[in-house]
CSV table of C-alpha atoms in Angstrom, one decimal:
chain,number,residue,atom,x,y,z
A,1,UNK,CA,-19.6,-29.6,66.0
A,2,UNK,CA,-22.0,-27.3,64.7
A,3,UNK,CA,-20.8,-25.1,62.2
A,4,UNK,CA,-22.7,-22.3,60.4
A,5,UNK,CA,-22.2,-22.5,56.5
A,6,UNK,CA,-23.6,-21.4,53.2
A,7,UNK,CA,-25.7,-24.0,51.3
A,8,UNK,CA,-26.2,-23.2,47.7
A,9,UNK,CA,-29.0,-24.3,45.8
A,10,UNK,CA,-29.3,-24.2,42.0
A,11,UNK,CA,-32.3,-25.2,39.6
A,12,UNK,CA,-31.2,-25.4,35.8
A,13,UNK,CA,-27.9,-27.1,36.7
A,14,UNK,CA,-30.0,-29.8,38.6
A,15,UNK,CA,-31.9,-30.6,35.1
A,16,UNK,CA,-28.5,-31.3,33.4
A,17,UNK,CA,-27.9,-35.2,32.5
A,18,UNK,CA,-24.5,-36.6,32.4
A,19,UNK,CA,-22.7,-33.0,32.0
A,20,UNK,CA,-24.4,-31.9,35.0
A,21,UNK,CA,-20.8,-32.2,36.9
A,22,UNK,CA,-19.3,-29.8,34.3
A,23,UNK,CA,-21.7,-27.2,35.4
A,24,UNK,CA,-21.2,-27.7,39.1
A,25,UNK,CA,-17.5,-27.7,38.8
A,26,UNK,CA,-17.8,-24.3,36.7
A,27,UNK,CA,-20.1,-22.9,39.3
A,28,UNK,CA,-17.4,-24.1,42.3
A,29,UNK,CA,-14.7,-22.3,40.4
A,30,UNK,CA,-16.5,-19.2,39.9
A,31,UNK,CA,-17.6,-19.2,43.5
A,32,UNK,CA,-13.9,-19.4,44.5
A,33,UNK,CA,-13.4,-16.3,42.6
A,34,UNK,CA,-16.4,-14.4,43.9
A,35,UNK,CA,-15.4,-15.2,47.6
A,36,UNK,CA,-12.0,-14.2,47.2
A,37,UNK,CA,-12.6,-11.2,49.6
A,38,UNK,CA,-13.7,-13.7,52.5
A,39,UNK,CA,-11.8,-16.3,54.1
A,40,UNK,CA,-13.1,-19.8,53.0
A,41,UNK,CA,-12.1,-23.1,54.1
A,42,UNK,CA,-13.5,-25.1,51.6
A,43,UNK,CA,-16.1,-25.1,48.6
A,44,UNK,CA,-17.4,-28.5,47.9
A,45,UNK,CA,-20.4,-30.7,46.1
A,46,UNK,CA,-22.6,-32.4,47.9
A,47,UNK,CA,-26.0,-34.1,46.6
A,48,UNK,CA,-28.1,-31.7,45.1
A,49,UNK,CA,-26.1,-28.6,46.5
A,50,UNK,CA,-22.8,-26.9,46.9
A,51,UNK,CA,-21.3,-26.3,50.4
A,52,UNK,CA,-19.2,-23.1,51.3
A,53,UNK,CA,-17.4,-23.4,54.8
A,54,UNK,CA,-15.9,-20.5,56.4
A,55,UNK,CA,-12.4,-20.8,58.0
A,56,UNK,CA,-13.8,-20.0,61.6
A,57,UNK,CA,-17.1,-22.1,60.9
A,58,UNK,CA,-19.3,-19.1,61.2
A,59,UNK,CA,-20.6,-18.2,57.5
A,60,UNK,CA,-22.1,-14.6,57.3
A,61,UNK,CA,-24.5,-12.8,55.6
A,62,UNK,CA,-22.1,-11.0,53.9
A,63,UNK,CA,-20.5,-13.7,52.3
A,64,UNK,CA,-24.0,-15.2,51.3
A,65,UNK,CA,-25.0,-12.2,49.6
A,66,UNK,CA,-21.6,-12.2,47.3
A,67,UNK,CA,-22.6,-16.1,46.6
A,68,UNK,CA,-25.9,-14.8,45.5
A,69,UNK,CA,-24.9,-12.4,42.8
A,70,UNK,CA,-23.1,-15.2,41.1
A,71,UNK,CA,-24.5,-16.7,37.7
A,72,UNK,CA,-26.1,-20.3,38.1
A,73,UNK,CA,-27.2,-19.7,42.2
A,74,UNK,CA,-30.7,-20.1,42.5
A,75,UNK,CA,-30.7,-19.7,46.4
A,76,UNK,CA,-28.3,-19.6,49.2
A,77,UNK,CA,-29.3,-20.6,53.0
A,78,UNK,CA,-27.5,-20.0,55.8
A,79,UNK,CA,-27.4,-23.4,57.3
A,80,UNK,CA,-26.3,-25.1,60.4
A,81,UNK,CA,-24.2,-29.0,59.7
A,82,UNK,CA,-24.3,-30.9,62.8
A,83,UNK,CA,-24.3,-34.9,63.0
A,84,UNK,CA,-27.1,-37.5,63.1
A,85,UNK,CA,-27.5,-36.9,66.9
A,86,UNK,CA,-31.2,-36.0,67.4
A,87,UNK,CA,-30.3,-33.2,70.4
A,88,UNK,CA,-27.7,-31.6,67.9
A,89,UNK,CA,-30.1,-31.1,65.1
A,90,UNK,CA,-33.1,-30.0,67.2
A,91,UNK,CA,-30.7,-27.2,68.6
A,92,UNK,CA,-29.6,-26.0,65.4
A,93,UNK,CA,-33.2,-25.8,64.2
A,94,UNK,CA,-34.2,-23.8,67.5
A,95,UNK,CA,-31.0,-21.6,66.4
A,96,UNK,CA,-32.3,-21.4,62.7
A,97,UNK,CA,-35.6,-20.5,63.5
A,98,UNK,CA,-34.4,-17.8,66.1
A,99,UNK,CA,-32.6,-16.1,62.9
A,100,UNK,CA,-35.4,-15.9,60.5
A,101,UNK,CA,-36.7,-12.6,61.5
A,102,UNK,CA,-40.3,-11.4,62.1
A,103,UNK,CA,-42.7,-14.5,61.4
A,104,UNK,CA,-46.3,-15.6,62.8
A,105,UNK,CA,-46.2,-19.1,61.4
A,106,UNK,CA,-43.9,-21.9,60.5
A,107,UNK,CA,-43.3,-25.5,59.5
A,108,UNK,CA,-40.6,-28.3,59.5
A,109,UNK,CA,-39.5,-30.0,56.4
A,110,UNK,CA,-37.5,-33.0,57.3
A,111,UNK,CA,-35.6,-34.7,54.4
A,112,UNK,CA,-33.5,-37.8,53.9
A,113,UNK,CA,-31.2,-38.1,50.8
A,114,UNK,CA,-29.7,-41.1,52.6
A,115,UNK,CA,-32.0,-44.0,53.9
A,116,UNK,CA,-29.3,-45.5,55.8
A,117,UNK,CA,-30.4,-43.2,58.5
A,118,UNK,CA,-33.2,-44.9,60.4
A,119,UNK,CA,-35.5,-42.1,61.3
A,120,UNK,CA,-38.1,-41.5,58.9
A,121,UNK,CA,-39.0,-38.0,57.8
A,122,UNK,CA,-42.4,-38.0,59.7
A,123,UNK,CA,-40.7,-38.9,62.9
A,124,UNK,CA,-37.9,-36.0,62.2
A,125,UNK,CA,-40.9,-33.5,61.7
A,126,UNK,CA,-42.3,-34.4,65.2
A,127,UNK,CA,-39.2,-34.7,66.8
A,128,UNK,CA,-38.0,-30.9,65.9
A,129,UNK,CA,-41.6,-29.5,65.5
A,130,UNK,CA,-42.3,-30.5,69.4
A,131,UNK,CA,-38.9,-28.8,70.1
A,132,UNK,CA,-39.8,-25.5,68.2
A,133,UNK,CA,-43.0,-25.2,69.7
A,134,UNK,CA,-41.6,-25.4,73.4
A,135,UNK,CA,-39.0,-22.9,72.1
A,136,UNK,CA,-41.5,-20.3,70.6
A,137,UNK,CA,-44.7,-20.7,72.0
A,138,UNK,CA,-46.1,-17.5,70.9
A,139,UNK,CA,-45.8,-18.6,67.2
A,140,UNK,CA,-48.3,-21.3,65.1
A,141,UNK,CA,-47.5,-24.2,63.0
A,142,UNK,CA,-48.9,-23.6,59.7
A,143,UNK,CA,-48.3,-26.9,57.3
A,144,UNK,CA,-49.7,-25.4,54.2
A,145,UNK,CA,-48.6,-21.7,54.2
A,146,UNK,CA,-46.0,-20.9,56.7
A,147,UNK,CA,-44.2,-17.6,57.2
A,148,UNK,CA,-41.0,-19.6,57.4
A,149,UNK,CA,-40.1,-23.4,56.9
A,150,UNK,CA,-37.3,-25.0,58.7
A,151,UNK,CA,-35.7,-27.2,56.7
A,152,UNK,CA,-33.8,-30.6,58.1
A,153,UNK,CA,-31.9,-32.3,55.7
A,154,UNK,CA,-30.0,-35.6,56.2
A,155,UNK,CA,-27.3,-36.0,53.5
A,156,UNK,CA,-24.0,-37.9,53.2
A,157,UNK,CA,-23.6,-38.7,56.8
A,158,UNK,CA,-24.5,-34.9,58.3
A,159,UNK,CA,-27.3,-33.0,58.9
A,160,UNK,CA,-28.1,-29.4,57.2
A,161,UNK,CA,-30.7,-27.1,59.3
A,162,UNK,CA,-31.7,-23.8,57.9
A,163,UNK,CA,-34.6,-21.3,57.9
A,164,UNK,CA,-33.1,-18.3,56.5
A,165,UNK,CA,-32.8,-18.5,52.7
A,166,UNK,CA,-32.5,-15.8,50.2
A,167,UNK,CA,-32.8,-16.2,45.9
A,168,UNK,CA,-29.7,-15.8,43.9
A,169,UNK,CA,-29.7,-14.6,40.5
A,170,UNK,CA,-30.5,-18.0,38.7
A,171,UNK,CA,-29.2,-19.2,35.6
A,172,UNK,CA,-26.0,-21.0,34.4
A,173,UNK,CA,-22.3,-20.5,35.4
A,174,UNK,CA,-20.4,-18.3,33.5
A,175,UNK,CA,-18.2,-20.3,31.1
A,176,UNK,CA,-20.3,-22.8,30.3
A,177,UNK,CA,-22.0,-21.3,27.0
A,178,UNK,CA,-18.8,-20.2,25.3
A,179,UNK,CA,-17.7,-16.5,24.5
A,180,UNK,CA,-19.7,-13.5,23.2
A,181,UNK,CA,-18.6,-10.1,22.2
A,182,UNK,CA,-21.2,-7.6,23.3
A,183,UNK,CA,-21.3,-3.7,22.2
A,184,UNK,CA,-21.4,-1.8,25.0
A,185,UNK,CA,-22.2,1.9,25.7
A,186,UNK,CA,-22.8,4.0,28.8
A,187,UNK,CA,-26.3,4.0,28.6
A,188,UNK,CA,-28.8,1.5,30.2
A,189,UNK,CA,-29.8,-1.0,27.5
A,190,UNK,CA,-26.1,-2.6,26.5
A,191,UNK,CA,-24.9,-3.3,30.1
A,192,UNK,CA,-28.1,-4.9,31.1
A,193,UNK,CA,-27.9,-7.2,27.7
A,194,UNK,CA,-24.3,-7.8,28.9
A,195,UNK,CA,-25.6,-9.4,32.2
A,196,UNK,CA,-28.1,-11.3,30.7
A,197,UNK,CA,-26.2,-13.3,28.5
A,198,UNK,CA,-23.6,-13.6,30.9
A,199,UNK,CA,-26.5,-15.0,33.3
A,200,UNK,CA,-26.9,-17.5,30.8
A,201,UNK,CA,-23.5,-19.0,31.0
A,202,UNK,CA,-21.5,-16.8,28.5
A,203,UNK,CA,-18.3,-15.2,28.9
A,204,UNK,CA,-18.6,-11.6,27.8
A,205,UNK,CA,-16.0,-9.3,25.9
A,206,UNK,CA,-17.6,-5.8,25.5
A,207,UNK,CA,-16.5,-3.7,23.0
A,208,UNK,CA,-17.1,0.2,23.5
A,209,UNK,CA,-17.0,2.6,20.4
A,210,UNK,CA,-15.6,5.9,21.7
A,211,UNK,CA,-16.3,9.1,19.9
A,212,UNK,CA,-12.5,10.1,20.9
A,213,UNK,CA,-10.9,12.2,19.4
A,214,UNK,CA,-13.6,14.1,18.3
A,215,UNK,CA,-15.2,13.9,21.9
A,216,UNK,CA,-13.5,13.4,25.6
A,217,UNK,CA,-13.0,9.7,26.9
A,218,UNK,CA,-15.6,10.1,29.5
A,219,UNK,CA,-17.8,7.1,28.0
A,220,UNK,CA,-14.9,5.1,28.3
A,221,UNK,CA,-14.2,5.7,31.9
A,222,UNK,CA,-18.1,5.0,32.6
A,223,UNK,CA,-17.9,1.8,30.7
A,224,UNK,CA,-14.7,0.8,33.0
A,225,UNK,CA,-17.2,1.7,35.9
A,226,UNK,CA,-20.1,-0.4,34.5
A,227,UNK,CA,-17.8,-3.4,33.9
A,228,UNK,CA,-16.4,-2.8,37.6
A,229,UNK,CA,-20.3,-2.7,38.5
A,230,UNK,CA,-20.7,-6.3,36.9
A,231,UNK,CA,-17.4,-7.5,38.8
A,232,UNK,CA,-19.5,-9.7,41.4
A,233,UNK,CA,-21.2,-11.6,38.5
A,234,UNK,CA,-18.0,-12.5,37.1
A,235,UNK,CA,-19.1,-12.1,33.3
A,236,UNK,CA,-16.8,-9.9,31.9
A,237,UNK,CA,-13.0,-11.2,30.8
A,238,UNK,CA,-11.9,-8.4,28.9
A,239,UNK,CA,-13.2,-4.8,27.6
A,240,UNK,CA,-12.1,-3.6,24.6
A,241,UNK,CA,-12.2,0.2,23.6
A,242,UNK,CA,-12.4,1.4,20.1
A,243,UNK,CA,-11.7,5.2,19.1
A,244,UNK,CA,-14.2,5.8,16.5
A,245,UNK,CA,-14.5,9.5,16.0
A,246,UNK,CA,-12.4,10.5,13.3
A,247,UNK,CA,-13.9,7.7,11.3
A,248,UNK,CA,-17.3,8.6,12.0
A,249,UNK,CA,-16.6,11.9,10.6
A,250,UNK,CA,-15.4,10.5,7.5
A,251,UNK,CA,-18.6,8.2,7.0
A,252,UNK,CA,-20.4,11.4,7.6
A,253,UNK,CA,-19.0,13.1,4.6
A,254,UNK,CA,-19.4,10.3,2.2
A,255,UNK,CA,-23.0,8.9,2.7
A,256,UNK,CA,-26.5,10.3,2.7
A,257,UNK,CA,-27.0,12.1,6.1
A,258,UNK,CA,-30.1,9.7,6.8
A,259,UNK,CA,-28.1,6.6,6.4
A,260,UNK,CA,-25.3,7.6,8.5
A,261,UNK,CA,-26.3,5.8,11.8
A,262,UNK,CA,-27.0,2.5,9.8
A,263,UNK,CA,-22.9,2.9,8.3
A,264,UNK,CA,-21.5,3.7,11.5
A,265,UNK,CA,-23.6,0.3,12.9
A,266,UNK,CA,-22.2,-1.9,10.1
A,267,UNK,CA,-18.7,-0.9,10.6
A,268,UNK,CA,-19.1,-1.6,14.3
A,269,UNK,CA,-20.5,-5.1,13.6
A,270,UNK,CA,-17.5,-5.7,11.5
A,271,UNK,CA,-15.3,-4.4,13.8
A,272,UNK,CA,-17.0,-6.6,16.6
A,273,UNK,CA,-16.9,-9.5,14.4
A,274,UNK,CA,-13.0,-9.2,13.9
A,275,UNK,CA,-12.6,-9.1,17.6
A,276,UNK,CA,-14.8,-12.2,18.2
A,277,UNK,CA,-12.7,-14.1,15.7
A,278,UNK,CA,-9.8,-13.0,17.6
A,279,UNK,CA,-11.3,-14.0,20.8
A,280,UNK,CA,-13.0,-17.5,19.5
A,281,UNK,CA,-16.4,-15.8,20.3
A,282,UNK,CA,-19.3,-17.7,18.5
A,283,UNK,CA,-21.9,-14.4,18.3
A,284,UNK,CA,-22.3,-10.6,18.7
A,285,UNK,CA,-24.7,-9.3,21.5
A,286,UNK,CA,-26.5,-6.1,21.6
A,287,UNK,CA,-28.8,-4.1,23.5
A,288,UNK,CA,-31.1,-3.3,21.0
A,289,UNK,CA,-34.9,-3.0,21.7
A,290,UNK,CA,-37.5,-3.2,18.8
A,291,UNK,CA,-39.0,0.0,17.7
A,292,UNK,CA,-36.9,2.1,20.4
A,293,UNK,CA,-34.9,4.2,18.3
A,294,UNK,CA,-34.4,4.5,14.4
A,295,UNK,CA,-31.8,2.3,14.1
A,296,UNK,CA,-33.7,-0.7,15.6
A,297,UNK,CA,-36.6,-1.0,13.3
A,298,UNK,CA,-37.0,-4.5,11.6
A,299,UNK,CA,-36.1,-2.9,8.3
A,300,UNK,CA,-32.7,-1.2,9.8
A,301,UNK,CA,-31.9,-4.1,12.0
A,302,UNK,CA,-31.9,-6.4,8.8
A,303,UNK,CA,-29.6,-3.9,7.0
A,304,UNK,CA,-27.3,-3.9,9.7
A,305,UNK,CA,-27.2,-7.4,10.2
A,306,UNK,CA,-26.0,-8.0,6.5
A,307,UNK,CA,-23.0,-6.7,7.4
A,308,UNK,CA,-21.7,-9.7,9.3
A,309,UNK,CA,-22.0,-13.4,8.9
A,310,UNK,CA,-21.8,-14.1,13.0
A,311,UNK,CA,-25.2,-14.6,14.8
A,312,UNK,CA,-26.5,-11.3,16.6
A,313,UNK,CA,-28.3,-12.0,19.9
A,314,UNK,CA,-30.5,-9.1,21.1
A,315,UNK,CA,-31.7,-10.3,24.7
A,316,UNK,CA,-33.5,-6.9,25.2
A,317,UNK,CA,-35.6,-7.1,21.7
A,318,UNK,CA,-39.0,-7.3,23.5
A,319,UNK,CA,-38.4,-5.5,26.7
A,320,UNK,CA,-39.4,-1.7,27.2
A,321,UNK,CA,-37.4,1.1,28.6
A,322,UNK,CA,-38.7,1.0,32.1
A,323,UNK,CA,-38.0,-2.7,32.1
A,324,UNK,CA,-34.6,-2.3,31.2
A,325,UNK,CA,-34.3,0.3,33.6
A,326,UNK,CA,-35.8,-1.6,36.6
A,327,UNK,CA,-33.0,-4.5,35.3
A,328,UNK,CA,-30.3,-2.1,35.6
A,329,UNK,CA,-31.1,-1.2,39.2
A,330,UNK,CA,-31.0,-4.8,40.2
A,331,UNK,CA,-27.6,-5.3,38.6
A,332,UNK,CA,-26.0,-2.1,39.9
A,333,UNK,CA,-25.5,-0.1,36.5
A,334,UNK,CA,-28.3,2.4,36.9
A,335,UNK,CA,-26.6,5.1,38.8
A,336,UNK,CA,-23.6,4.9,36.3
A,337,UNK,CA,-25.6,5.1,33.0
A,338,UNK,CA,-27.8,7.8,34.5
A,339,UNK,CA,-24.6,10.0,33.9
A,340,UNK,CA,-24.4,11.8,30.5
A,341,UNK,CA,-21.2,11.5,28.5
A,342,UNK,CA,-20.5,12.3,24.8
A,343,UNK,CA,-19.8,9.2,23.0
A,344,UNK,CA,-20.1,7.7,19.4
A,345,UNK,CA,-23.6,7.5,19.8
A,346,UNK,CA,-24.0,11.2,20.0
A,347,UNK,CA,-21.6,12.3,17.2
A,348,UNK,CA,-22.4,13.8,13.7
A,349,UNK,CA,-26.1,12.5,14.0
A,350,UNK,CA,-28.4,13.4,11.4
A,351,UNK,CA,-31.6,15.4,11.6
A,352,UNK,CA,-33.8,12.9,10.1
A,353,UNK,CA,-32.6,9.4,10.1
A,354,UNK,CA,-33.7,6.6,7.7
A,355,UNK,CA,-36.3,4.3,9.5
A,356,UNK,CA,-36.8,2.1,7.0
A,357,UNK,CA,-33.9,1.7,4.8
A,358,UNK,CA,-34.1,0.0,1.6
A,359,UNK,CA,-31.1,-2.6,0.7
A,360,UNK,CA,-30.4,-0.8,-2.7
A,361,UNK,CA,-29.7,2.3,-0.8
A,362,UNK,CA,-27.5,1.0,1.8
A,363,UNK,CA,-25.3,-1.1,-0.6
A,364,UNK,CA,-24.6,2.0,-2.4
A,365,UNK,CA,-23.7,4.0,0.6
A,366,UNK,CA,-21.5,1.3,1.5
A,367,UNK,CA,-19.5,1.2,-1.3
A,368,UNK,CA,-19.0,4.9,-1.2
A,369,UNK,CA,-16.3,4.7,1.3
A,370,UNK,CA,-13.4,2.2,2.1
A,371,UNK,CA,-15.1,0.1,4.7
A,372,UNK,CA,-12.8,-2.6,4.6
A,373,UNK,CA,-9.6,-0.3,5.2
A,374,UNK,CA,-11.6,1.6,8.0
A,375,UNK,CA,-12.4,-1.6,9.6
A,376,UNK,CA,-8.8,-3.1,9.5
A,377,UNK,CA,-7.4,0.5,10.9
A,378,UNK,CA,-10.1,0.3,14.0
A,379,UNK,CA,-9.0,-3.0,14.8
A,380,UNK,CA,-5.2,-2.2,14.5
A,381,UNK,CA,-5.8,0.9,17.1
A,382,UNK,CA,-8.1,-0.8,19.4
A,383,UNK,CA,-7.3,-0.7,23.2
A,384,UNK,CA,-8.1,-3.2,26.2
A,385,UNK,CA,-8.3,-4.1,29.5
A,386,UNK,CA,-8.3,-7.4,31.4
A,387,UNK,CA,-10.5,-8.2,34.5
A,388,UNK,CA,-9.5,-11.0,36.7
A,389,UNK,CA,-13.2,-11.4,38.3
A,390,UNK,CA,-13.9,-14.0,35.5
A,391,UNK,CA,-12.3,-17.2,35.8
A,392,UNK,CA,-13.5,-18.8,32.6
A,393,UNK,CA,-11.9,-15.7,30.4
A,394,UNK,CA,-8.8,-17.1,28.3
A,395,UNK,CA,-6.9,-14.2,26.5
A,396,UNK,CA,-6.3,-14.9,22.8
A,397,UNK,CA,-2.5,-15.8,22.1
A,398,UNK,CA,-0.4,-13.2,20.5
A,399,UNK,CA,0.3,-9.6,20.8
A,400,UNK,CA,-2.2,-6.8,20.1
A,401,UNK,CA,-0.4,-4.2,19.0
A,402,UNK,CA,-2.2,-0.9,20.2
A,403,UNK,CA,-3.1,-0.7,24.0
A,404,UNK,CA,-3.8,2.3,26.3
A,405,UNK,CA,-1.3,2.7,29.2
A,406,UNK,CA,-4.4,3.3,31.7
A,407,UNK,CA,-6.7,0.7,29.8
A,408,UNK,CA,-3.9,-1.9,29.8
A,409,UNK,CA,-0.9,-0.9,32.1
A,410,UNK,CA,0.7,-4.7,31.7
A,411,UNK,CA,2.1,-5.3,28.4
A,412,UNK,CA,0.3,-7.9,26.4
A,413,UNK,CA,2.3,-11.3,26.1
A,414,UNK,CA,4.2,-12.0,23.0
A,415,UNK,CA,3.2,-14.8,20.7
A,416,UNK,CA,5.7,-17.3,19.9
A,417,UNK,CA,6.6,-15.9,16.4
A,418,UNK,CA,7.7,-12.5,18.1
A,419,UNK,CA,9.2,-14.1,21.2
A,420,UNK,CA,13.0,-13.5,21.5
A,421,UNK,CA,15.1,-16.9,21.3
A,422,UNK,CA,15.8,-18.4,24.8
A,423,UNK,CA,12.5,-16.8,26.4
């Protein structure tokens, strides 16, 4: 019986060595998560592909679109699976080409992953090509630069036939590169940076520094909308929110005006590092682009980096604003980031921020307030919300004392130390 299914192609995973199965298995797990809204019968690995089968044997365009958003997927083909009977796979080729949309030229590309099938690929090309020429007499064959290629692939005792194919996001499966903590605002840059490291296989834990109570909590809700927009990719496991407004006011009163931003960022980096240590994350990620604003000059980046010992990744460092905006449109965060909201980035801003800070001045300003107590207090009062769309995320053990009833409506799990006897 011929069935229509989704044939998932990958690229980088195929270049892996002995650990290739680990990447494939993680991609299968992530596909199960992404396809929960669909009635999926089975997701399995075959030679060089992952096969997604619908319960009714009729995979849809919507199912293929959901698969394409999962990191690690290079391309998705709506394919027909049939047996090794020539008449069966020839009929499937006719059906596949009829679904390819508008085209003028085509060719057939036959492959055999199993040499036990006696028909040679050249003969398969001729058999299928002749049938397609009869079925589509107005179309021409072009073996060099066709509009559509009909692939007939014999693998593991079955034949997969497809013509309709669309690119995925590529990269590596989320969960294969460890955890990272990302600094997330409601602007354009940091959501794109979060998505980009997630696309490289990292499980992302965003931290949003809110201007609350000095500002409204609008930016917090926008950040939740951003994480929801990133949900199809499954890159985010938990969102932390740190109310930072009062502490910014303290800093603004203690340090020279021109150095406020750098002190804010040093505190933010140290809080992010504490969260990373709690989560077992290995790096901090920011949406900085070299020279885009005053805090993103080389001197100021160095001044902020000094506050932490953990690696700081900046995937957008060489990107301009238009490139970042185009990417935000592709990943679905553009409309959310276009909304204006007061947050810590707009709070107590200096008129003339320092663009080329000297480390002597940085150290003097840093010691002018109790930054250690401030960081500890911010970590103590952070809030969070978990997201089930990231199967590779595992919450840290122990209880986080501060949580928001709306951000985290479910009580956090107690650690063994705090758990009453008998539980």
